[in-house]
Short mmCIF file of C-alpha atoms and ligand atoms in Angstrom, two decimals:
data_model
loop_
_atom_site.label_atom_id
_atom_site.label_comp_id
_atom_site.label_asym_id
_atom_site.label_seq_id
_atom_site.Cartn_x
_atom_site.Cartn_y
_atom_site.Cartn_z
CA UNK A 1 0.00 0.00 0.00
CA UNK A 2 1.39 3.45 -0.84
CA UNK A 3 2.06 5.93 1.90
CA UNK A 4 -1.03 7.93 2.85
CA UNK A 5 0.86 11.15 3.46
CA UNK A 6 4.51 11.92 2.85
CA UNK A 7 5.52 14.83 5.05
CA UNK A 8 8.69 16.84 4.50
CA UNK A 9 10.41 17.77 7.72
CA UNK A 10 13.69 17.78 9.58
CA UNK A 11 15.24 20.52 11.68
CA UNK A 12 17.61 21.62 8.87
CA UNK A 13 14.67 23.54 7.34
CA UNK A 14 14.96 26.09 10.15
CA UNK A 15 18.17 27.30 8.46
CA UNK A 16 15.91 29.30 6.12
CA UNK A 17 16.42 32.26 8.43
CA UNK A 18 16.49 35.95 7.52
CA UNK A 19 17.53 36.93 11.05
CA UNK A 20 16.02 37.70 14.45
CA UNK A 21 13.99 40.77 13.46
CA UNK A 22 12.49 39.34 10.26
CA UNK A 23 8.79 38.31 10.39
CA UNK A 24 9.39 34.92 8.79
CA UNK A 25 10.81 33.34 11.94
CA UNK A 26 11.88 29.72 11.41
CA UNK A 27 10.53 28.84 14.85
CA UNK A 28 7.11 28.73 13.18
CA UNK A 29 8.21 25.54 11.38
CA UNK A 30 9.75 24.09 14.51
CA UNK A 31 6.57 24.73 16.53
CA UNK A 32 4.44 23.20 13.77
CA UNK A 33 6.53 20.02 13.74
CA UNK A 34 6.46 19.86 17.54
CA UNK A 35 2.66 20.21 17.52
CA UNK A 36 2.35 17.48 14.87
CA UNK A 37 4.51 15.27 17.08
CA UNK A 38 2.60 16.11 20.25
CA UNK A 39 -0.71 15.18 18.60
CA UNK A 40 0.67 11.98 17.08
CA UNK A 41 0.31 13.15 13.47
CA UNK A 42 3.86 12.18 12.49
CA UNK A 43 3.31 8.72 14.04
CA UNK A 44 -0.10 8.13 12.46
CA UNK A 45 -0.61 5.07 10.25
CA UNK A 46 0.57 5.69 6.72
CA UNK A 47 2.55 8.84 7.50
CA UNK A 48 6.15 9.00 6.36
CA UNK A 49 8.31 11.93 7.47
CA UNK A 50 11.24 12.62 5.17
CA UNK A 51 14.04 15.18 4.98
CA UNK A 52 15.37 16.69 1.77
CA UNK A 53 18.73 17.29 0.12
CA UNK A 54 19.82 20.58 -1.42
CA UNK A 55 18.31 20.74 -4.93
CA UNK A 56 20.98 20.58 -7.67
CA UNK A 57 21.48 23.55 -9.99
CA UNK A 58 19.95 21.69 -12.98
CA UNK A 59 16.67 21.40 -11.10
CA UNK A 60 16.66 25.09 -10.09
CA UNK A 61 17.46 25.96 -13.73
CA UNK A 62 14.15 24.47 -14.91
CA UNK A 63 12.57 27.66 -13.55
CA UNK A 64 15.27 30.12 -12.44
CA UNK A 65 17.83 32.04 -14.50
CA UNK A 66 21.41 30.84 -14.10
CA UNK A 67 22.63 34.36 -13.34
CA UNK A 68 20.13 34.66 -10.49
CA UNK A 69 21.17 31.31 -8.97
CA UNK A 70 24.80 32.44 -9.22
CA UNK A 71 23.89 35.67 -7.41
CA UNK A 72 22.15 33.75 -4.61
CA UNK A 73 25.22 31.54 -4.23
CA UNK A 74 27.55 34.56 -4.06
CA UNK A 75 25.32 36.30 -1.50
CA UNK A 76 25.17 33.07 0.42
CA UNK A 77 28.96 32.94 0.77
CA UNK A 78 29.36 36.63 1.54
CA UNK A 79 26.08 38.29 2.51
CA UNK A 80 27.71 41.74 2.60
CA UNK A 81 28.03 41.68 -1.22
CA UNK A 82 24.26 41.67 -1.74
CA UNK A 83 23.07 45.20 -2.29
CA UNK A 84 19.62 44.93 -3.75
CA UNK A 85 20.36 43.44 -7.15
CA UNK A 86 18.23 40.37 -7.89
CA UNK A 87 16.12 41.40 -4.88
CA UNK A 88 18.84 40.16 -2.52
CA UNK A 89 20.12 42.20 0.40
CA UNK A 90 16.82 44.04 0.69
CA UNK A 91 14.67 44.55 3.77
CA UNK A 92 12.31 41.73 2.69
CA UNK A 93 15.04 39.36 1.50
CA UNK A 94 18.25 40.09 3.40
CA UNK A 95 21.14 37.85 2.38
CA UNK A 96 22.34 35.35 4.95
CA UNK A 97 25.09 32.77 5.11
CA UNK A 98 23.91 29.46 3.70
CA UNK A 99 20.94 31.07 1.96
CA UNK A 100 21.42 29.06 -1.23
CA UNK A 101 21.49 25.69 0.50
CA UNK A 102 18.57 26.53 2.80
CA UNK A 103 16.42 27.75 -0.10
CA UNK A 104 17.38 24.93 -2.47
CA UNK A 105 16.52 22.40 0.25
CA UNK A 106 12.96 23.76 0.37
CA UNK A 107 12.78 23.32 -3.41
CA UNK A 108 13.95 19.74 -3.11
CA UNK A 109 11.26 19.05 -0.49
CA UNK A 110 8.51 20.27 -2.80
CA UNK A 111 9.88 18.45 -5.87
CA UNK A 112 10.16 15.26 -3.82
CA UNK A 113 6.53 15.76 -2.72
CA UNK A 114 5.42 16.19 -6.32
CA UNK A 115 7.44 13.18 -7.45
CA UNK A 116 6.07 10.93 -4.68
CA UNK A 117 2.47 11.83 -5.54
CA UNK A 118 3.01 11.58 -9.30
CA UNK A 119 4.78 8.20 -9.12
CA UNK A 120 2.24 6.81 -6.67
CA UNK A 121 4.63 6.39 -3.72
CA UNK A 122 2.27 8.50 -1.63
CA UNK A 123 -1.34 9.48 -2.06
CA UNK A 124 -0.82 12.96 -0.61
CA UNK A 125 2.31 14.94 0.24
CA UNK A 126 2.79 17.91 2.54
CA UNK A 127 5.70 20.35 2.63
CA UNK A 128 4.77 23.06 5.11
CA UNK A 129 8.31 24.45 4.81
CA UNK A 130 7.52 25.29 1.16
CA UNK A 131 5.03 27.51 -0.63
CA UNK A 132 7.44 30.36 -1.41
CA UNK A 133 5.15 31.87 -4.03
CA UNK A 134 6.64 35.35 -4.57
CA UNK A 135 10.04 34.27 -5.94
CA UNK A 136 10.45 35.17 -9.61
CA UNK A 137 12.57 33.54 -12.32
CA UNK A 138 15.26 36.15 -11.88
CA UNK A 139 14.81 37.66 -8.43
CA UNK A 140 13.96 37.18 -4.79
CA UNK A 141 10.79 38.82 -3.54
CA UNK A 142 8.55 38.88 -0.48
CA UNK A 143 10.64 36.58 1.78
CA UNK A 144 10.99 34.04 -1.07
CA UNK A 145 14.35 33.15 -2.64
CA UNK A 146 13.58 30.17 -4.90
CA UNK A 147 10.09 29.33 -6.07
CA UNK A 148 9.77 25.75 -4.82
CA UNK A 149 6.17 25.63 -6.07
CA UNK A 150 7.06 26.50 -9.65
CA UNK A 151 9.99 24.06 -9.71
CA UNK A 152 7.64 21.34 -8.40
CA UNK A 153 4.98 22.09 -11.00
CA UNK A 154 7.59 22.24 -13.78
CA UNK A 155 8.89 18.84 -12.64
CA UNK A 156 5.38 17.42 -13.00
CA UNK A 157 5.04 18.87 -16.51
CA UNK A 158 8.45 17.50 -17.47
CA UNK A 159 7.48 14.03 -16.23
CA UNK A 160 4.21 13.55 -18.03
CA UNK A 161 1.55 15.64 -16.27
CA UNK A 162 -0.58 17.39 -18.87
CA UNK A 163 -2.53 19.69 -16.57
CA UNK A 164 -1.65 20.96 -13.11
CA UNK A 165 -4.00 23.11 -11.01
CA UNK A 166 -2.43 25.43 -8.45
CA UNK A 167 -4.63 26.95 -5.74
CA UNK A 168 -3.14 29.64 -3.49
CA UNK A 169 -5.13 30.76 -0.43
CA UNK A 170 -2.33 32.83 1.14
CA UNK A 171 -3.49 36.39 1.94
CA UNK A 172 -0.97 37.71 -0.61
CA UNK A 173 -1.24 37.33 -4.38
CA UNK A 174 0.68 34.28 -5.62
CA UNK A 175 2.47 36.43 -8.16
CA UNK A 176 5.65 34.41 -8.75
CA UNK A 177 3.88 31.18 -9.67
CA UNK A 178 1.37 33.07 -11.81
CA UNK A 179 4.10 34.97 -13.66
CA UNK A 180 6.26 31.88 -14.29
CA UNK A 181 3.33 29.98 -15.88
CA UNK A 182 1.59 33.05 -17.35
CA UNK A 183 1.87 31.78 -20.93
CA UNK A 184 1.42 28.08 -20.17
CA UNK A 185 -2.13 26.75 -20.66
CA UNK A 186 -1.17 23.49 -18.89
CA UNK A 187 -1.04 25.24 -15.51
CA UNK A 188 -4.16 26.78 -13.99
CA UNK A 189 -3.11 29.20 -11.23
CA UNK A 190 -5.84 30.45 -8.90
CA UNK A 191 -4.95 33.00 -6.22
CA UNK A 192 -7.50 34.10 -3.59
CA UNK A 193 -6.02 37.10 -1.79
CA UNK A 194 -6.44 40.52 -0.20
CA UNK A 195 -6.66 43.19 -2.88
CA UNK A 196 -3.40 44.69 -4.14
CA UNK A 197 -4.83 48.09 -3.25
CA UNK A 198 -4.20 47.28 0.40
CA UNK A 199 -1.42 44.72 0.39
CA UNK A 200 1.90 43.55 -1.05
CA UNK A 201 2.67 42.78 -3.87
CA UNK A 202 0.00 45.13 -5.24
CA UNK A 203 -0.97 42.84 -8.11
CA UNK A 204 -3.51 40.06 -8.81
CA UNK A 205 -6.50 41.71 -10.46
CA UNK A 206 -9.54 39.78 -11.74
CA UNK A 207 -8.80 40.90 -15.30
CA UNK A 208 -5.30 39.32 -15.17
CA UNK A 209 -6.23 36.05 -16.83
CA UNK A 210 -3.07 34.71 -18.50
CA UNK A 211 -0.99 35.22 -21.63
CA UNK A 212 -2.17 35.25 -25.24
CA UNK A 213 -2.13 31.47 -25.71
CA UNK A 214 -3.17 30.75 -22.15
CA UNK A 215 -6.21 32.94 -21.59
CA UNK A 216 -8.14 31.86 -18.52
CA UNK A 217 -5.17 29.97 -17.07
CA UNK A 218 -4.54 32.69 -14.46
CA UNK A 219 -7.32 33.44 -12.00
CA UNK A 220 -7.32 36.15 -9.33
CA UNK A 221 -9.83 36.89 -6.61
CA UNK A 222 -9.00 40.26 -5.03
CA UNK A 223 -10.93 40.51 -1.78
CA UNK A 224 -11.49 43.51 0.51
CA UNK A 225 -9.61 44.10 3.80
CA UNK A 226 -11.48 42.97 6.90
CA UNK A 227 -12.77 39.81 5.25
CA UNK A 228 -13.92 37.10 7.67
CA UNK A 229 -14.62 33.37 7.49
CA UNK A 230 -17.97 33.45 5.68
CA UNK A 231 -16.76 35.67 2.85
CA UNK A 232 -13.42 33.90 2.48
CA UNK A 233 -14.95 30.42 2.25
CA UNK A 234 -17.69 31.70 -0.04
CA UNK A 235 -15.03 33.07 -2.42
CA UNK A 236 -13.04 29.83 -2.41
CA UNK A 237 -16.12 27.71 -3.10
CA UNK A 238 -17.54 30.08 -5.72
CA UNK A 239 -14.35 30.34 -7.76
CA UNK A 240 -11.89 27.53 -7.06
CA UNK A 241 -14.24 24.54 -7.08
CA UNK A 242 -16.01 25.08 -10.43
CA UNK A 243 -12.79 26.04 -12.23
CA UNK A 244 -10.73 23.12 -10.96
CA UNK A 245 -13.57 20.68 -11.72
CA UNK A 246 -13.81 22.04 -15.24
CA UNK A 247 -10.02 22.06 -15.77
CA UNK A 248 -9.66 18.37 -14.74
CA UNK A 249 -6.03 18.52 -13.56
CA UNK A 250 -3.75 15.51 -13.26
CA UNK A 251 -2.43 16.90 -9.96
CA UNK A 252 -3.66 19.51 -7.49
CA UNK A 253 -0.99 21.67 -5.83
CA UNK A 254 -2.18 23.95 -3.03
CA UNK A 255 -0.50 26.71 -1.04
CA UNK A 256 -1.82 27.23 2.51
CA UNK A 257 -0.28 30.49 3.67
CA UNK A 258 -2.15 31.19 6.90
CA UNK A 259 -1.60 34.96 6.99
CA UNK A 260 -5.34 35.34 6.31
CA UNK A 261 -5.79 34.94 10.07
CA UNK A 262 -7.23 37.79 12.17
CA UNK A 263 -4.10 37.87 14.33
CA UNK A 264 -1.61 37.94 11.48
CA UNK A 265 0.49 41.09 11.84
CA UNK A 266 1.14 41.69 8.13
CA UNK A 267 -2.33 41.61 6.54
CA UNK A 268 -5.93 42.64 7.16
CA UNK A 269 -8.23 39.63 6.98
CA UNK A 270 -10.12 38.22 9.98
CA UNK A 271 -10.15 34.50 9.19
CA UNK A 272 -10.00 31.82 11.93
CA UNK A 273 -7.97 28.62 12.19
CA UNK A 274 -11.33 26.84 11.88
CA UNK A 275 -11.92 28.33 8.44
CA UNK A 276 -8.35 27.64 7.34
CA UNK A 277 -8.87 24.02 8.37
CA UNK A 278 -12.16 23.96 6.45
CA UNK A 279 -10.43 25.28 3.32
CA UNK A 280 -7.73 22.59 3.58
CA UNK A 281 -10.43 19.96 4.04
CA UNK A 282 -12.36 21.20 1.00
CA UNK A 283 -9.24 21.25 -1.21
CA UNK A 284 -8.31 17.75 -0.02
CA UNK A 285 -11.78 16.47 -0.99
CA UNK A 286 -11.48 18.25 -4.31
CA UNK A 287 -8.27 16.33 -5.08
CA UNK A 288 -10.12 13.05 -4.58
CA UNK A 289 -12.96 14.26 -6.75
CA UNK A 290 -10.92 15.52 -9.70
CA UNK A 291 -7.50 13.79 -9.73
CA UNK A 292 -7.68 10.55 -7.73
CA UNK A 293 -6.25 12.26 -4.67
CA UNK A 294 -2.99 13.39 -6.28
CA UNK A 295 -2.49 16.30 -3.89
CA UNK A 296 0.64 18.26 -2.97
CA UNK A 297 -0.05 20.65 -0.08
CA UNK A 298 2.41 23.40 0.82
CA UNK A 299 2.82 26.05 3.50
CA UNK A 300 3.48 29.70 2.68
CA UNK A 301 3.06 32.93 4.60
CA UNK A 302 1.94 33.14 8.22
CA UNK A 303 3.55 35.47 10.76
CA UNK A 304 1.61 34.82 13.96
CA UNK A 305 4.06 32.09 14.78
CA UNK A 306 2.66 30.80 18.09
CA UNK A 307 -1.14 31.04 17.96
CA UNK A 308 -1.77 30.48 14.25
CA UNK A 309 0.87 28.80 12.08
CA UNK A 310 1.43 25.64 14.16
CA UNK A 311 -2.27 24.82 14.51
CA UNK A 312 -3.21 25.56 10.90
CA UNK A 313 -0.43 23.47 9.37
CA UNK A 314 -0.89 20.67 11.89
CA UNK A 315 -4.52 20.51 10.73
CA UNK A 316 -3.33 20.49 7.11
CA UNK A 317 -0.90 17.64 7.77
CA UNK A 318 -3.49 15.66 9.73
CA UNK A 319 -6.04 16.06 6.94
CA UNK A 320 -3.52 14.72 4.42
CA UNK A 321 -2.82 11.83 6.80
CA UNK A 322 -6.58 11.01 6.84
CA UNK A 323 -6.43 11.56 10.59
CA UNK A 324 -8.11 14.98 10.91
CA UNK A 325 -8.07 16.71 14.29
CA UNK A 326 -11.26 18.31 15.59
CA UNK A 327 -11.09 22.00 16.44
CA UNK A 328 -12.38 21.21 19.95
CA UNK A 329 -9.31 19.08 20.75
CA UNK A 330 -7.15 20.63 23.50
CA UNK A 331 -3.63 21.66 22.52
CA UNK A 332 -1.27 19.23 24.34
CA UNK A 333 0.09 20.65 27.58
CA UNK A 334 3.69 19.65 26.85
CA UNK A 335 3.61 21.73 23.65
CA UNK A 336 2.14 24.66 25.56
CA UNK A 337 4.81 24.31 28.23
CA UNK A 338 7.51 24.45 25.55
CA UNK A 339 5.95 27.59 24.07
CA UNK A 340 5.73 29.16 27.51
CA UNK A 341 9.40 28.44 28.06
CA UNK A 342 10.46 29.98 24.74
CA UNK A 343 8.02 32.90 24.44
CA UNK A 344 6.97 33.53 28.03
CA UNK A 345 3.33 32.94 27.14
CA UNK A 346 1.41 29.70 26.94
CA UNK A 347 -0.05 29.55 23.43
CA UNK A 348 -3.56 28.54 22.40
CA UNK A 349 -5.67 26.11 24.45
CA UNK A 350 -7.71 24.48 21.70
CA UNK A 351 -7.07 23.43 18.11
CA UNK A 352 -9.73 25.89 16.88
CA UNK A 353 -10.61 29.53 17.51
CA UNK A 354 -14.41 29.36 17.44
CA UNK A 355 -16.25 28.58 20.67
CA UNK A 356 -19.81 27.37 21.14
CA UNK A 357 -20.80 31.02 21.62
CA UNK A 358 -19.54 31.83 18.12
CA UNK A 359 -21.74 29.10 16.68
CA UNK A 360 -20.63 26.75 13.91
CA UNK A 361 -18.47 27.80 10.98
CA UNK A 362 -20.84 29.10 8.33
CA UNK A 363 -20.73 30.33 4.76
CA UNK A 364 -23.29 30.83 1.98
CA UNK A 365 -22.85 29.05 -1.33
CA UNK A 366 -23.04 30.96 -4.62
CA UNK A 367 -26.18 29.09 -5.71
CA UNK A 368 -28.02 30.87 -2.88
CA UNK A 369 -27.72 34.09 -4.85
CA UNK A 370 -25.48 37.06 -5.57
CA UNK A 371 -25.74 40.30 -3.58
CA UNK A 372 -24.50 43.29 -5.61
CA UNK A 373 -24.43 45.39 -2.42
CA UNK A 374 -21.76 43.11 -0.94
CA UNK A 375 -18.15 44.07 -1.62
CA UNK A 376 -17.15 40.41 -1.34
CA UNK A 377 -19.77 39.34 -3.86
CA UNK A 378 -18.72 42.05 -6.28
CA UNK A 379 -15.11 40.82 -6.03
CA UNK A 380 -16.18 37.23 -6.68
CA UNK A 381 -18.40 38.31 -9.56
CA UNK A 382 -15.57 40.29 -11.15
CA UNK A 383 -13.44 37.15 -11.24
CA UNK A 384 -16.25 34.92 -12.47
CA UNK A 385 -17.08 37.45 -15.20
CA UNK A 386 -13.45 37.64 -16.34
CA UNK A 387 -12.65 33.92 -16.49
CA UNK A 388 -15.72 31.68 -16.29
CA UNK A 389 -16.73 32.19 -19.95
CA UNK A 390 -13.16 31.25 -21.01
CA UNK A 391 -13.79 27.87 -19.36
CA UNK A 392 -17.31 27.48 -20.76
CA UNK A 393 -18.78 28.13 -17.31
CA UNK A 394 -21.80 30.24 -16.48
CA UNK A 395 -21.07 33.25 -14.25
CA UNK A 396 -24.35 32.85 -12.35
CA UNK A 397 -25.08 29.16 -12.14
CA UNK A 398 -21.89 27.03 -12.21
ZN1 ZN B 1 -7.19 11.92 0.93
ZN1 ZN B 2 1.44 35.75 2.42
#
């Protein structure tokens, strides 16, 4: 029997480290792995936890320019030489010693995940250290050095996949992946994000639908600041599900940046861990529906490193393991004690945010009707209007 879920993790991934004042603190990965361990996810039946080597240059070159890789290597040896060219040595992407190896290891983890799913070694694969969606062919951007997602998708295309769907629910626009496959009709990229009017990278408009020979292959839902669970899940269900069903991918690759959360310090949504878990669950089910469960799930952004990231990605990993954890489950005390020791505060008590007073997680499906007075509905409608006809779908009824 193939592995149920192949999970990429060892402590070497914490070397992806931009320094003590940078928001992308590697402790978020360490705390996620510790929470997975504390809840028995890594020991669950059918789960295989694997490390990753540093990706060779030939693999990076399937997506990235040679000159850029050479620049990352130079900055990696002597960080003081990076002065903003290729996006390196900037406030968002400061150079650090070992940056090339740390970044290329993340790539290898995602490619290995894609390979395992494609070759049938594992039904699902999770790399919560990956999902670095802002990296471009020729430059670092938005805390991302190499685009592990794009290298993974390119690997699938180069090994026989004819169609790959990429769904990005990070609060930021998945611009790097979109740009890299802009002209490629074999890759459907769907990004559900906070509008570029309010947030980095300032792109991702509904009318951005792909290059001349790939119209409709890029999809953007640009949602208003302040968005909460009901609107976020409504947008995902109203846009992602019909398009992916219609596209019929061979593999589903998803990016689960959890910076949509209300407590995230960098963005302006008000989503809960419960809704993030529900989105992961829905995308998992979608993979079974459309591509026999060939699902590669990745991490991404997420800067509330104690209360949010560990729970959301532990849920994601547990869902892939077919051992989902209820949101009412208490967070293990030994994990909380560790957090208290490191951060001087105890961390969350339960695996979800919503309490019985909040009522159950709720969202309204598109078939229930469209409200032109709602800013969320207008954003969804703009996307459906721009791309649904290109896929032969009806903007009102599909
Ligand atoms: Zn499954
Ligand atoms: Zn993000």
